[in-house]
Coordinates of C-alpha atoms (C1' of nucleotides) in Angstrom, one line a residue:
Chain E
M243 CA 12.6 -35.6 2.7
H244 CA 12.8 -34.8 -1.0
E245 CA 13.1 -38.4 -2.1
S246 CA 9.7 -38.9 -3.6
R247 CA 8.9 -37.8 -7.1
A248 CA 7.5 -34.3 -7.3
S249 CA 4.2 -35.7 -8.5
E250 CA 3.9 -37.6 -5.2
R251 CA 3.8 -34.3 -3.5
G252 CA 0.8 -33.2 -5.5
D253 CA 2.5 -30.2 -7.2
S254 CA 2.2 -29.3 -10.8
V255 CA 4.8 -28.0 -13.3
T256 CA 3.3 -24.5 -13.0
G257 CA 3.5 -24.8 -9.2
R258 CA 7.1 -25.8 -9.4
A259 CA 8.0 -23.1 -11.8
L260 CA 6.4 -20.6 -9.5
A261 CA 8.2 -22.1 -6.5
V262 CA 11.5 -21.5 -8.4
L263 CA 10.5 -17.8 -8.8
D264 CA 9.4 -17.7 -5.2
S265 CA 12.8 -18.8 -4.0
F266 CA 14.1 -15.3 -4.9
D267 CA 13.7 -12.6 -2.3
A268 CA 15.6 -9.4 -1.3
E269 CA 18.3 -11.5 0.5
H270 CA 18.6 -13.9 -2.4
R271 CA 18.2 -11.7 -5.4
R272 CA 20.8 -13.7 -7.3
Q273 CA 21.2 -17.4 -6.8
P274 CA 23.2 -20.3 -8.3
L275 CA 21.2 -23.3 -9.4
G276 CA 22.1 -25.3 -6.3
A277 CA 20.8 -22.7 -4.0
I278 CA 17.5 -22.6 -5.8
A279 CA 17.2 -26.3 -5.5
R280 CA 18.0 -26.2 -1.8
R281 CA 15.5 -23.4 -1.1
T282 CA 12.7 -25.0 -3.1
G283 CA 13.4 -28.5 -2.0
L284 CA 13.2 -29.7 -5.6
P285 CA 15.7 -32.0 -7.2
L286 CA 18.6 -30.4 -8.9
T287 CA 17.7 -31.7 -12.3
T288 CA 14.2 -30.5 -12.1
V289 CA 15.3 -27.0 -11.1
H290 CA 17.9 -27.1 -13.9
R291 CA 15.2 -27.8 -16.4
L292 CA 12.8 -25.2 -15.0
V293 CA 15.3 -22.3 -14.8
H294 CA 16.3 -22.9 -18.4
E295 CA 12.7 -22.9 -19.5
L296 CA 12.0 -19.8 -17.5
E297 CA 15.0 -18.2 -19.0
R298 CA 13.7 -19.0 -22.5
H299 CA 10.6 -17.1 -21.7
E300 CA 12.5 -14.2 -20.1
A301 CA 11.1 -14.7 -16.6
L302 CA 14.7 -15.4 -15.4
V303 CA 18.0 -14.0 -16.6
R304 CA 21.4 -15.3 -15.9
G305 CA 24.2 -13.0 -14.9
P306 CA 27.8 -13.1 -16.1
D307 CA 28.7 -15.1 -13.0
G308 CA 26.2 -17.8 -13.8
D309 CA 23.8 -16.8 -11.1
W310 CA 20.1 -16.6 -11.8
E311 CA 17.9 -13.6 -11.1
I312 CA 14.4 -12.3 -11.9
G313 CA 14.0 -10.9 -15.4
S314 CA 12.4 -7.7 -16.5
K315 CA 9.5 -9.5 -18.0
I316 CA 8.3 -10.3 -14.5
W317 CA 8.8 -6.7 -13.5
R318 CA 6.8 -5.5 -16.5
L319 CA 4.0 -7.9 -15.8
G320 CA 4.0 -6.8 -12.2
T321 CA 3.3 -3.2 -13.3
L322 CA -0.1 -4.5 -14.4
A323 CA -1.0 -5.7 -10.9
S324 CA -3.7 -3.7 -9.1
V325 CA -1.3 -2.9 -6.2
H326 CA 0.8 -1.0 -8.8
V327 CA -1.9 0.4 -11.1
D328 CA -4.7 1.1 -8.8
L329 CA -2.7 2.1 -5.7
R330 CA 0.9 3.1 -6.4
E331 CA 0.3 5.0 -9.6
V332 CA -2.6 6.9 -8.1
A333 CA -0.9 7.6 -4.9
L334 CA 2.5 8.7 -6.2
P335 CA 1.6 12.4 -6.9
Y336 CA 0.1 12.7 -3.5
M337 CA 3.2 11.1 -2.0
E338 CA 5.2 13.6 -3.9
D339 CA 3.2 16.4 -2.4
V340 CA 3.7 15.1 1.1
Y341 CA 7.4 14.8 0.5
A342 CA 7.6 18.3 -0.9
L343 CA 6.0 19.7 2.3
G344 CA 8.4 18.1 4.7
N345 CA 11.2 16.3 3.0
D346 CA 10.4 13.3 5.1
A347 CA 10.4 9.9 3.5
V348 CA 6.9 8.9 2.5
Q349 CA 5.6 5.3 2.1
I350 CA 2.5 3.4 1.3
A351 CA 1.7 -0.2 2.3
V352 CA -1.1 -2.7 2.0
L353 CA -2.0 -5.7 4.1
D354 CA -0.5 -9.0 2.9
G355 CA -1.3 -12.0 5.0
L356 CA -0.1 -11.2 8.5
R357 CA 2.3 -8.5 7.3
C358 CA 2.2 -5.3 5.4
L359 CA 3.6 -5.1 1.9
V360 CA 5.4 -1.8 1.1
V361 CA 4.1 -0.6 -2.2
D362 CA 6.4 2.3 -2.7
R363 CA 8.2 5.1 -0.9
I364 CA 9.5 8.5 -1.8
A365 CA 12.9 9.2 -0.5
G366 CA 15.1 12.0 -1.8
S367 CA 18.9 11.8 -1.4
R368 CA 18.7 13.6 2.0
T369 CA 16.2 11.3 3.7
M370 CA 16.6 8.2 5.8
S371 CA 18.2 5.3 4.0
V372 CA 16.7 2.7 6.3
L373 CA 13.4 3.0 4.7
S374 CA 12.0 -0.3 3.5
K375 CA 12.0 -0.9 -0.2
P376 CA 9.0 -1.7 -2.4
G377 CA 8.1 -5.3 -2.1
S378 CA 9.3 -5.6 1.5
R379 CA 7.0 -7.3 3.9
L380 CA 7.1 -5.7 7.3
P381 CA 5.6 -6.6 10.7
L382 CA 2.2 -5.1 11.4
H383 CA 2.8 -4.3 15.0
A384 CA 6.1 -2.4 14.8
T385 CA 5.6 0.1 11.9
G386 CA 3.3 3.1 11.5
V387 CA 1.6 1.8 8.4
G388 CA 1.4 -1.7 9.8
K389 CA -0.3 -0.5 13.0
V390 CA -2.8 1.4 11.0
L391 CA -3.6 -1.7 8.9
L392 CA -3.8 -3.8 12.1
A393 CA -6.0 -1.3 14.0
F394 CA -8.5 -1.1 11.1
G395 CA -8.2 -4.8 10.4
T396 CA -10.5 -7.6 11.4
T397 CA -10.6 -9.0 14.9
E398 CA -9.2 -12.3 13.5
L399 CA -6.2 -10.4 12.0
Q400 CA -5.6 -8.7 15.3
E401 CA -5.8 -11.9 17.3
A402 CA -3.5 -13.7 14.9
V403 CA -0.9 -10.9 15.1
L404 CA -1.2 -10.3 18.8
G405 CA -0.5 -14.0 19.3
S406 CA 3.2 -13.6 18.5
L407 CA 4.8 -10.2 18.6
D408 CA 8.4 -10.3 17.6
R409 CA 11.0 -7.9 19.0
Y410 CA 13.1 -5.7 16.6
T411 CA 14.5 -3.1 19.0
D412 CA 14.2 -2.5 22.7
R413 CA 11.3 -0.2 22.0
T414 CA 9.3 -2.8 20.1
I415 CA 6.0 -3.5 21.9
T416 CA 5.8 -7.3 22.4
D417 CA 3.0 -7.4 25.0
A418 CA -0.4 -7.9 23.6
E419 CA -2.1 -6.2 26.5
T420 CA 0.0 -3.0 25.8
L421 CA -0.7 -3.0 22.1
R422 CA -4.4 -3.8 22.2
P423 CA -5.5 -0.4 23.7
Q424 CA -3.1 1.3 21.3
L425 CA -4.9 -0.2 18.4
R426 CA -8.2 1.1 19.8
T427 CA -6.6 4.6 20.1
I428 CA -5.4 4.5 16.6
R429 CA -8.8 3.6 15.4
S430 CA -10.4 6.5 17.2
Q431 CA -7.8 9.2 16.5
G432 CA -7.3 8.1 12.9
F433 CA -3.4 7.9 12.9
A434 CA -0.6 5.8 14.3
V435 CA 2.8 6.7 15.6
T436 CA 5.7 4.4 16.1
R437 CA 9.0 5.4 17.8
E438 CA 11.9 3.2 17.0
E439 CA 9.9 0.1 17.3
L440 CA 11.3 -1.5 14.1
T441 CA 14.4 0.5 13.5
P442 CA 16.5 2.5 16.0
G443 CA 16.4 6.2 15.3
A444 CA 13.3 6.1 13.1
T445 CA 9.9 7.6 14.0
S446 CA 6.9 7.1 11.8
V447 CA 3.4 8.4 11.5
A448 CA 0.8 6.8 9.4
V449 CA -2.9 7.2 8.4
P450 CA -5.4 5.0 6.7
L451 CA -6.4 5.1 3.1
R452 CA -9.8 4.1 2.1
G453 CA -11.1 2.5 -1.0
R454 CA -14.6 1.5 -2.0
R455 CA -17.2 1.4 0.7
G456 CA -14.9 3.2 3.1
A457 CA -12.9 0.1 3.9
V458 CA -9.3 0.7 4.9
T459 CA -7.3 -0.8 2.1
A460 CA -3.9 0.8 2.5
A461 CA -1.9 3.1 4.8
L462 CA 0.1 6.2 4.0
G463 CA 3.0 7.1 6.3
V464 CA 6.1 9.2 6.7
V465 CA 9.4 8.1 8.4
S466 CA 11.8 10.6 9.9
P467 CA 14.8 10.6 12.2
S468 CA 13.6 10.6 15.7
E469 CA 15.4 13.7 16.7
S470 CA 13.8 15.8 14.0
A471 CA 10.3 14.1 13.9
E472 CA 7.4 16.5 14.1
V473 CA 4.5 14.3 14.7
S474 CA 2.0 17.1 15.4
K475 CA 2.9 18.7 12.0
M476 CA 2.9 15.5 10.1
V477 CA -0.5 14.3 11.1
P478 CA -2.7 17.0 9.6
V479 CA -0.6 16.9 6.4
L480 CA -1.1 13.1 6.1
Q481 CA -4.7 13.3 7.0
V482 CA -5.6 15.9 4.4
T483 CA -3.6 14.1 1.8
A484 CA -5.2 10.8 2.8
A485 CA -8.7 12.2 2.4
A486 CA -7.9 13.5 -1.1
L487 CA -6.1 10.3 -2.1
S488 CA -8.9 8.1 -0.6
S489 CA -11.4 9.9 -2.8
K490 CA -9.2 9.3 -5.8
L491 CA -8.8 5.6 -4.9
V492 CA -12.6 5.2 -4.7
E493 CA -12.8 6.7 -8.2
T494 CA -10.2 4.4 -9.7
G495 CA -11.7 1.3 -8.1
L496 CA -9.3 0.1 -5.5
A497 CA -11.1 -2.7 -3.7
Chain Z
M3 CA -4.7 -23.3 -36.7
H4 CA -4.9 -24.2 -33.1
E5 CA -6.1 -27.7 -33.8
S6 CA -2.9 -29.6 -32.9
R7 CA -2.0 -30.5 -29.4
A8 CA 0.1 -28.0 -27.5
S9 CA 2.9 -30.5 -27.5
E10 CA 3.0 -30.6 -31.3
R11 CA 3.8 -26.9 -31.2
G12 CA 6.9 -27.6 -29.1
D13 CA 5.8 -25.6 -26.1
S14 CA 6.1 -26.6 -22.4
V15 CA 3.8 -26.2 -19.5
T16 CA 6.0 -23.5 -18.2
G17 CA 6.0 -21.8 -21.5
R18 CA 2.2 -22.0 -21.7
A19 CA 1.8 -20.6 -18.2
L20 CA 4.0 -17.7 -19.1
A21 CA 2.1 -17.2 -22.3
V22 CA -1.0 -16.8 -20.2
L23 CA 0.7 -14.2 -18.0
D24 CA 2.0 -12.5 -21.2
S25 CA -1.5 -12.1 -22.6
F26 CA -2.0 -9.3 -20.0
D27 CA -0.9 -5.8 -21.0
A28 CA -1.9 -2.3 -20.3
E29 CA -4.9 -2.6 -22.6
H30 CA -5.9 -6.0 -21.3
R31 CA -5.3 -5.7 -17.6
R32 CA -8.3 -7.6 -16.7
Q33 CA -9.5 -10.4 -18.9
P34 CA -12.1 -13.1 -19.0
L35 CA -11.0 -16.7 -19.6
G36 CA -12.1 -16.7 -23.2
A37 CA -10.1 -13.6 -24.0
I38 CA -6.9 -15.1 -22.6
A39 CA -7.5 -18.2 -24.7
R40 CA -8.0 -16.1 -27.8
R41 CA -5.0 -14.0 -27.2
T42 CA -2.7 -16.9 -26.4
G43 CA -4.1 -19.2 -29.1
L44 CA -4.4 -22.0 -26.5
P45 CA -7.4 -24.2 -26.1
L46 CA -10.0 -23.0 -23.6
T47 CA -9.6 -26.0 -21.4
T48 CA -5.9 -25.6 -21.2
V49 CA -6.2 -22.0 -20.3
H50 CA -8.8 -22.8 -17.7
R51 CA -6.5 -25.3 -16.0
L52 CA -3.6 -22.9 -16.2
V53 CA -5.3 -19.8 -14.8
H54 CA -6.7 -21.8 -11.9
E55 CA -3.2 -23.2 -11.2
L56 CA -1.7 -19.7 -11.4
E57 CA -4.4 -18.5 -9.1
R58 CA -3.5 -21.2 -6.6
H59 CA 0.0 -19.8 -6.5
E60 CA -1.1 -16.2 -6.4
A61 CA 0.3 -15.3 -9.7
L62 CA -3.2 -14.4 -10.9
V63 CA -6.2 -13.1 -9.0
R64 CA -9.8 -13.1 -10.0
G65 CA -11.9 -10.0 -9.6
P66 CA -15.5 -9.9 -8.4
D67 CA -16.7 -9.8 -12.0
G68 CA -14.8 -13.1 -12.7
D69 CA -12.1 -11.4 -14.8
W70 CA -8.5 -12.4 -14.3
E71 CA -5.6 -10.0 -13.5
I72 CA -2.0 -10.2 -12.5
G73 CA -1.6 -10.7 -8.8
S74 CA 0.6 -8.8 -6.3
K75 CA 3.0 -11.9 -6.1
I76 CA 4.2 -11.1 -9.6
W77 CA 4.6 -7.5 -8.7
R78 CA 6.6 -8.4 -5.6
L79 CA 8.8 -10.7 -7.5
G80 CA 9.3 -8.0 -10.1
T81 CA 10.7 -5.6 -7.5
L82 CA 13.7 -8.0 -7.4
A83 CA 14.5 -7.6 -11.0
S84 CA 17.7 -5.6 -11.9
V85 CA 15.7 -3.0 -13.8
H86 CA 14.0 -2.2 -10.6
V87 CA 16.7 -2.7 -8.0
D88 CA 19.8 -1.6 -9.8
L89 CA 18.2 1.1 -11.9
R90 CA 14.9 2.4 -10.7
E91 CA 15.7 2.4 -7.0
V92 CA 19.1 4.0 -7.5
A93 CA 17.8 6.6 -10.0
L94 CA 14.7 7.7 -8.1
P95 CA 16.3 10.2 -5.7
Y96 CA 18.1 11.8 -8.7
M97 CA 14.9 11.9 -10.6
E98 CA 13.3 13.6 -7.6
D99 CA 16.0 16.2 -7.7
V100 CA 15.5 16.9 -11.4
Y101 CA 11.8 17.2 -10.8
A102 CA 12.3 19.6 -7.9
L103 CA 14.4 21.8 -10.1
G104 CA 11.9 22.3 -12.9
N105 CA 8.6 20.6 -12.1
D106 CA 8.9 18.8 -15.4
A107 CA 8.0 15.1 -15.6
V108 CA 11.0 12.9 -15.4
Q109 CA 11.4 9.5 -16.8
I110 CA 14.0 6.7 -17.2
A111 CA 14.0 4.0 -19.8
V112 CA 16.1 1.0 -20.9
L113 CA 16.4 -0.8 -24.2
D114 CA 14.1 -3.7 -24.6
G115 CA 14.4 -5.4 -28.0
L116 CA 13.6 -2.8 -30.6
R117 CA 11.8 -0.6 -28.1
C118 CA 12.5 1.3 -25.0
L119 CA 11.0 0.1 -21.7
V120 CA 9.9 2.9 -19.3
V121 CA 11.3 2.0 -15.9
D122 CA 9.6 4.9 -14.0
R123 CA 8.6 8.4 -14.1
I124 CA 8.1 11.2 -11.6
A125 CA 5.1 13.3 -12.3
G126 CA 3.5 15.5 -9.7
S127 CA -0.1 16.4 -9.9
R128 CA 0.7 19.4 -12.0
T129 CA 2.6 17.8 -14.8
M130 CA 1.7 16.2 -18.1
S131 CA -0.6 13.3 -17.8
V132 CA 0.3 11.9 -21.2
L133 CA 3.5 10.5 -19.8
S134 CA 4.0 6.9 -20.3
K135 CA 3.7 4.6 -17.4
P136 CA 6.2 2.2 -16.0
G137 CA 6.3 -1.0 -18.0
S138 CA 5.3 0.8 -21.2
R139 CA 7.3 0.0 -24.3
L140 CA 7.8 3.0 -26.5
P141 CA 9.3 3.4 -30.0
L142 CA 12.9 4.3 -30.0
H143 CA 12.8 6.8 -32.9
A144 CA 10.0 9.0 -31.5
T145 CA 10.9 9.6 -27.9
G146 CA 13.8 11.5 -26.3
V147 CA 14.9 8.6 -24.2
G148 CA 14.4 6.2 -27.1
K149 CA 16.5 8.3 -29.4
V150 CA 19.3 8.4 -26.9
L151 CA 19.3 4.6 -26.6
L152 CA 19.1 4.3 -30.4
A153 CA 21.9 6.8 -31.0
F154 CA 24.2 5.0 -28.5
G155 CA 23.0 1.6 -29.6
T156 CA 24.7 -0.9 -32.0
T157 CA 24.7 -0.5 -35.7
E158 CA 22.5 -3.6 -35.9
L159 CA 20.0 -2.0 -33.6
Q160 CA 19.9 1.2 -35.7
E161 CA 19.5 -0.6 -38.9
A162 CA 16.7 -2.7 -37.6
V163 CA 14.9 0.3 -36.2
L164 CA 15.5 2.5 -39.3
G165 CA 14.1 -0.2 -41.4
S166 CA 10.5 0.6 -40.3
L167 CA 9.7 4.0 -38.7
D168 CA 6.1 4.2 -37.7
R169 CA 4.3 7.5 -37.6
Y170 CA 2.6 8.8 -34.4
T171 CA 2.1 12.5 -35.2
D172 CA 2.7 14.7 -38.2
R173 CA 6.0 15.6 -36.6
T174 CA 7.2 12.0 -36.3
I175 CA 10.4 11.4 -38.4
T176 CA 9.7 8.4 -40.6
D177 CA 12.5 8.9 -43.1
A178 CA 15.7 7.0 -42.2
E179 CA 17.9 9.5 -44.1
T180 CA 16.6 12.3 -41.9
L181 CA 17.0 10.4 -38.7
R182 CA 20.4 8.9 -39.3
P183 CA 22.4 12.2 -39.0
Q184 CA 20.3 13.1 -36.0
L185 CA 21.5 10.0 -34.3
R186 CA 25.1 11.1 -35.0
T187 CA 24.4 14.5 -33.6
I188 CA 22.9 13.0 -30.5
R189 CA 26.0 10.9 -30.0
S190 CA 28.3 13.8 -30.3
Q191 CA 26.3 16.4 -28.4
G192 CA 25.3 13.9 -25.7
F193 CA 21.6 14.6 -25.6
A194 CA 18.4 14.2 -27.6
V195 CA 15.4 16.3 -28.2
T196 CA 12.0 15.3 -29.6
R197 CA 9.3 17.8 -30.4
E198 CA 5.8 16.3 -30.6
E199 CA 7.1 13.2 -32.4
L200 CA 5.2 10.7 -30.3
T201 CA 2.6 12.9 -28.6
P202 CA 1.2 16.3 -29.8
G203 CA 2.1 19.0 -27.4
A204 CA 4.9 17.2 -25.7
T205 CA 8.6 18.1 -26.0
S206 CA 11.2 15.9 -24.4
V207 CA 14.9 16.1 -23.7
A208 CA 17.0 13.1 -22.7
V209 CA 20.6 12.1 -21.9
P210 CA 22.4 8.8 -21.6
L211 CA 23.1 7.0 -18.4
R212 CA 26.2 4.8 -18.3
G213 CA 26.8 1.7 -16.3
R214 CA 29.9 -0.4 -16.0
R215 CA 32.6 0.1 -18.7
G216 CA 30.9 3.3 -19.8
A217 CA 28.3 1.6 -21.8
V218 CA 25.0 3.4 -22.2
T219 CA 22.5 1.3 -20.4
A220 CA 19.6 3.6 -19.8
A221 CA 18.3 7.1 -20.6
L222 CA 17.1 9.9 -18.4
G223 CA 14.6 12.4 -19.8
V224 CA 12.2 15.1 -19.0
V225 CA 8.9 15.8 -20.8
S226 CA 7.2 19.1 -20.8
P227 CA 4.4 20.9 -22.6
S228 CA 5.9 22.3 -25.8
E229 CA 4.8 25.8 -25.1
S230 CA 6.8 25.9 -21.8
A231 CA 9.7 23.6 -22.7
E232 CA 13.1 25.2 -22.0
V233 CA 15.5 22.8 -23.7
S234 CA 18.6 24.9 -23.0
K235 CA 17.8 24.9 -19.3
M236 CA 17.0 21.2 -19.2
V237 CA 20.1 19.9 -20.8
P238 CA 22.7 21.0 -18.3
V239 CA 20.5 19.8 -15.4
L240 CA 20.0 16.5 -17.0
Q241 CA 23.7 16.1 -17.9
V242 CA 24.9 17.0 -14.4
T243 CA 22.4 14.6 -12.9
A244 CA 23.2 11.9 -15.4
A245 CA 26.9 12.2 -14.5
A246 CA 26.2 11.7 -10.8
L247 CA 23.7 9.0 -11.4
S248 CA 26.0 7.2 -13.8
S249 CA 28.7 7.1 -11.2
K250 CA 26.2 5.6 -8.8
L251 CA 25.1 3.1 -11.3
V252 CA 28.7 1.9 -11.9
E253 CA 29.0 1.4 -8.1
T254 CA 25.8 -0.6 -7.7
G255 CA 26.6 -2.8 -10.6
L256 CA 24.2 -2.0 -13.4
A257 CA 25.4 -3.9 -16.5
Chain D
dC58 C1' 47.5 -32.6 -10.8
dC59 C1' 43.8 -33.6 -7.6
dC60 C1' 39.7 -32.7 -5.3
dA61 C1' 35.4 -30.8 -4.3
dG62 C1' 31.6 -28.4 -5.6
dT63 C1' 28.6 -27.1 -9.2
dA64 C1' 26.3 -27.5 -13.6
dT65 C1' 24.9 -30.3 -17.3
dT66 C1' 23.5 -34.4 -19.8
dC67 C1' 21.3 -38.8 -20.3
dC68 C1' 17.4 -41.9 -20.8
dG69 C1' 13.8 -45.4 -19.4
dC70 C1' 9.5 -44.7 -17.2
dT71 C1' 4.8 -43.1 -16.2
dG72 C1' 1.2 -40.2 -14.7
dA73 C1' 0.4 -35.2 -15.4
dG74 C1' -1.3 -32.7 -18.8
dC75 C1' -4.0 -32.6 -22.9
dG76 C1' -8.3 -30.9 -25.2
dG77 C1' -12.7 -32.1 -27.7
dA78 C1' -17.1 -32.8 -26.2
dA79 C1' -20.6 -32.4 -23.0
dT80 C1' -22.7 -30.0 -19.4
dC81 C1' -23.6 -26.1 -16.5
dC82 C1' -24.4 -21.3 -15.6
dG83 C1' -25.8 -16.6 -16.0
dC84 C1' -27.6 -12.9 -18.5
dC85 C1' -30.6 -10.7 -21.7
dG86 C1' -34.5 -10.1 -24.6
dC87 C1' -39.1 -11.3 -25.7
Chain U
dG214 C1' -41.1 -17.5 -17.5
dC215 C1' -38.6 -19.3 -21.4
dG216 C1' -35.2 -19.7 -24.9
dG217 C1' -31.0 -18.6 -26.8
dC218 C1' -26.4 -17.4 -26.5
dG219 C1' -22.0 -16.8 -24.7
dG220 C1' -18.9 -18.0 -21.3
dA221 C1' -17.1 -21.1 -17.7
dT222 C1' -16.6 -25.7 -16.0
dT223 C1' -16.3 -30.7 -16.0
dC224 C1' -15.2 -35.1 -17.9
dC225 C1' -12.1 -38.7 -19.2
dG226 C1' -9.3 -41.8 -22.5
dC227 C1' -4.9 -41.1 -24.3
dT228 C1' 0.1 -40.3 -24.6
dC229 C1' 4.4 -38.0 -24.4
dA230 C1' 6.3 -34.2 -21.5
dG231 C1' 8.3 -34.2 -17.4
dC232 C1' 10.7 -36.8 -14.1
dG233 C1' 15.1 -37.4 -11.4
dG234 C1' 18.9 -40.7 -10.2
dA235 C1' 23.1 -41.5 -12.1
dA236 C1' 26.8 -40.3 -14.9
dT237 C1' 29.6 -36.9 -16.9
dA238 C1' 31.6 -32.4 -17.6
dC239 C1' 33.3 -28.1 -15.8
dT240 C1' 35.6 -24.9 -12.8
dG241 C1' 38.4 -23.1 -9.3
dG242 C1' 41.5 -23.5 -5.5
dG243 C1' 45.3 -25.8 -3.1

DNA sequence: CCCAGTATTCCGCTGAGCGGAATCCGCCGC
DNA sequence: GCGGCGGATTCCGCTCAGCGGAATACTGGG
């Protein structure tokens, strides 16, 4: 299926270079040349030329074992993105405050297609290590922050997500008719709770963050071990923080 | 001087696309098309084609005002870079601990050419707001973390940096013969102090972080208002933390 | 040494990329 | 409303940068 010239598939050099970068993810942080070629579907020679060109411009670096990985130039450019500047940088002190109040891991996420994108999390050395890392894309229906984004999302989003609900634990809600009223409750009560729906042993609580025009643009949540989770304590802390943070986000211009 | 075809300047499409991305920095986070063309030196039409291609692949986004900015795809890819995964993610809990002990802003940095690259910093809502943001590139000779990296850097690095020492405040050391013995002291005592050398009112203390083979690969520092800075208290906290963190960094493979 | 897998090099071919020029668009001042 | 200006977009003939199959080199394990 990869027998025709790249140009016959209507892609540009820029597109192909970005496809190379896009072949990297958390499970494929470091890759040999052949793996990149296989994952992109591009001919080996093309990938070979592209990775070397990307290396020349510091977008990729090559480790001592010859494997390729994303270079710090990309990271540095990424710190200019709105998700970093307008959200993460603004939210971080507030997340610190939430963390200081309960020593529970704190995270923020935004909507990204049909998933939520974890923007950052605060986790001291004593908190849960299962917490998803920045850059992770999580299911909307099985995480606190995801449910918030889903509940306050468009009808189209909800229908698309409810159309296929994957299972992660035996607590995951995979029945649309069970989840739909939950979303309505989340909307009205202004917070979401998930109990071991993505990860065994982890309970999370999340609230919406609003940007300009009051639109829900992100979600703030905490994740705790289920046996020590204090939902009724977490909710007011999160809601007060979210109100202050939302004001700040309006100021700094998050869309 | 931009009259010849791009190809006559020996650059590739990939290189030019990356030059477009590279035209963005903290002072030019959002740019109109013409500004990108001016800053890259590429013809307007070329830039026009490239930004639209980059937008197609989510590397750039366009704001409501028509200006271009870095997209979250780049940010997400950046979270795969070693500086993020192997350093920042590992160091963050330790930085939290340092912060919790003194409420002073904490930062980590790595060497990047002849400057230091700020990887992250912890600053609650009550700490100094002049602290440099992730992705900032600071002078080596005028910051605590920078001096550490310089002191433990190669002779070539030191000579290159000592060759031109810019002034930032009236406290900045711009005389190589004053700085050189300082670097030796930093090496032997294992920490660096700067007092208002980059920013009026800010004192910073920093210590080295070591990766594999004991090489200094990063620096950990705190920044406080000069009137409340307690250097003699900060140093042991930083050094103990750095020892623990360095062990961790060896484990996780930071080069 | 042999083999298999991986990375690199080679090179004739051609259409993707080039960019100056023309056109369109939006905003502002009169 | 009009004109001017700055910025963005479109057009299109031209050509060499990019293409990728094939050959070659390299590396590691048996």
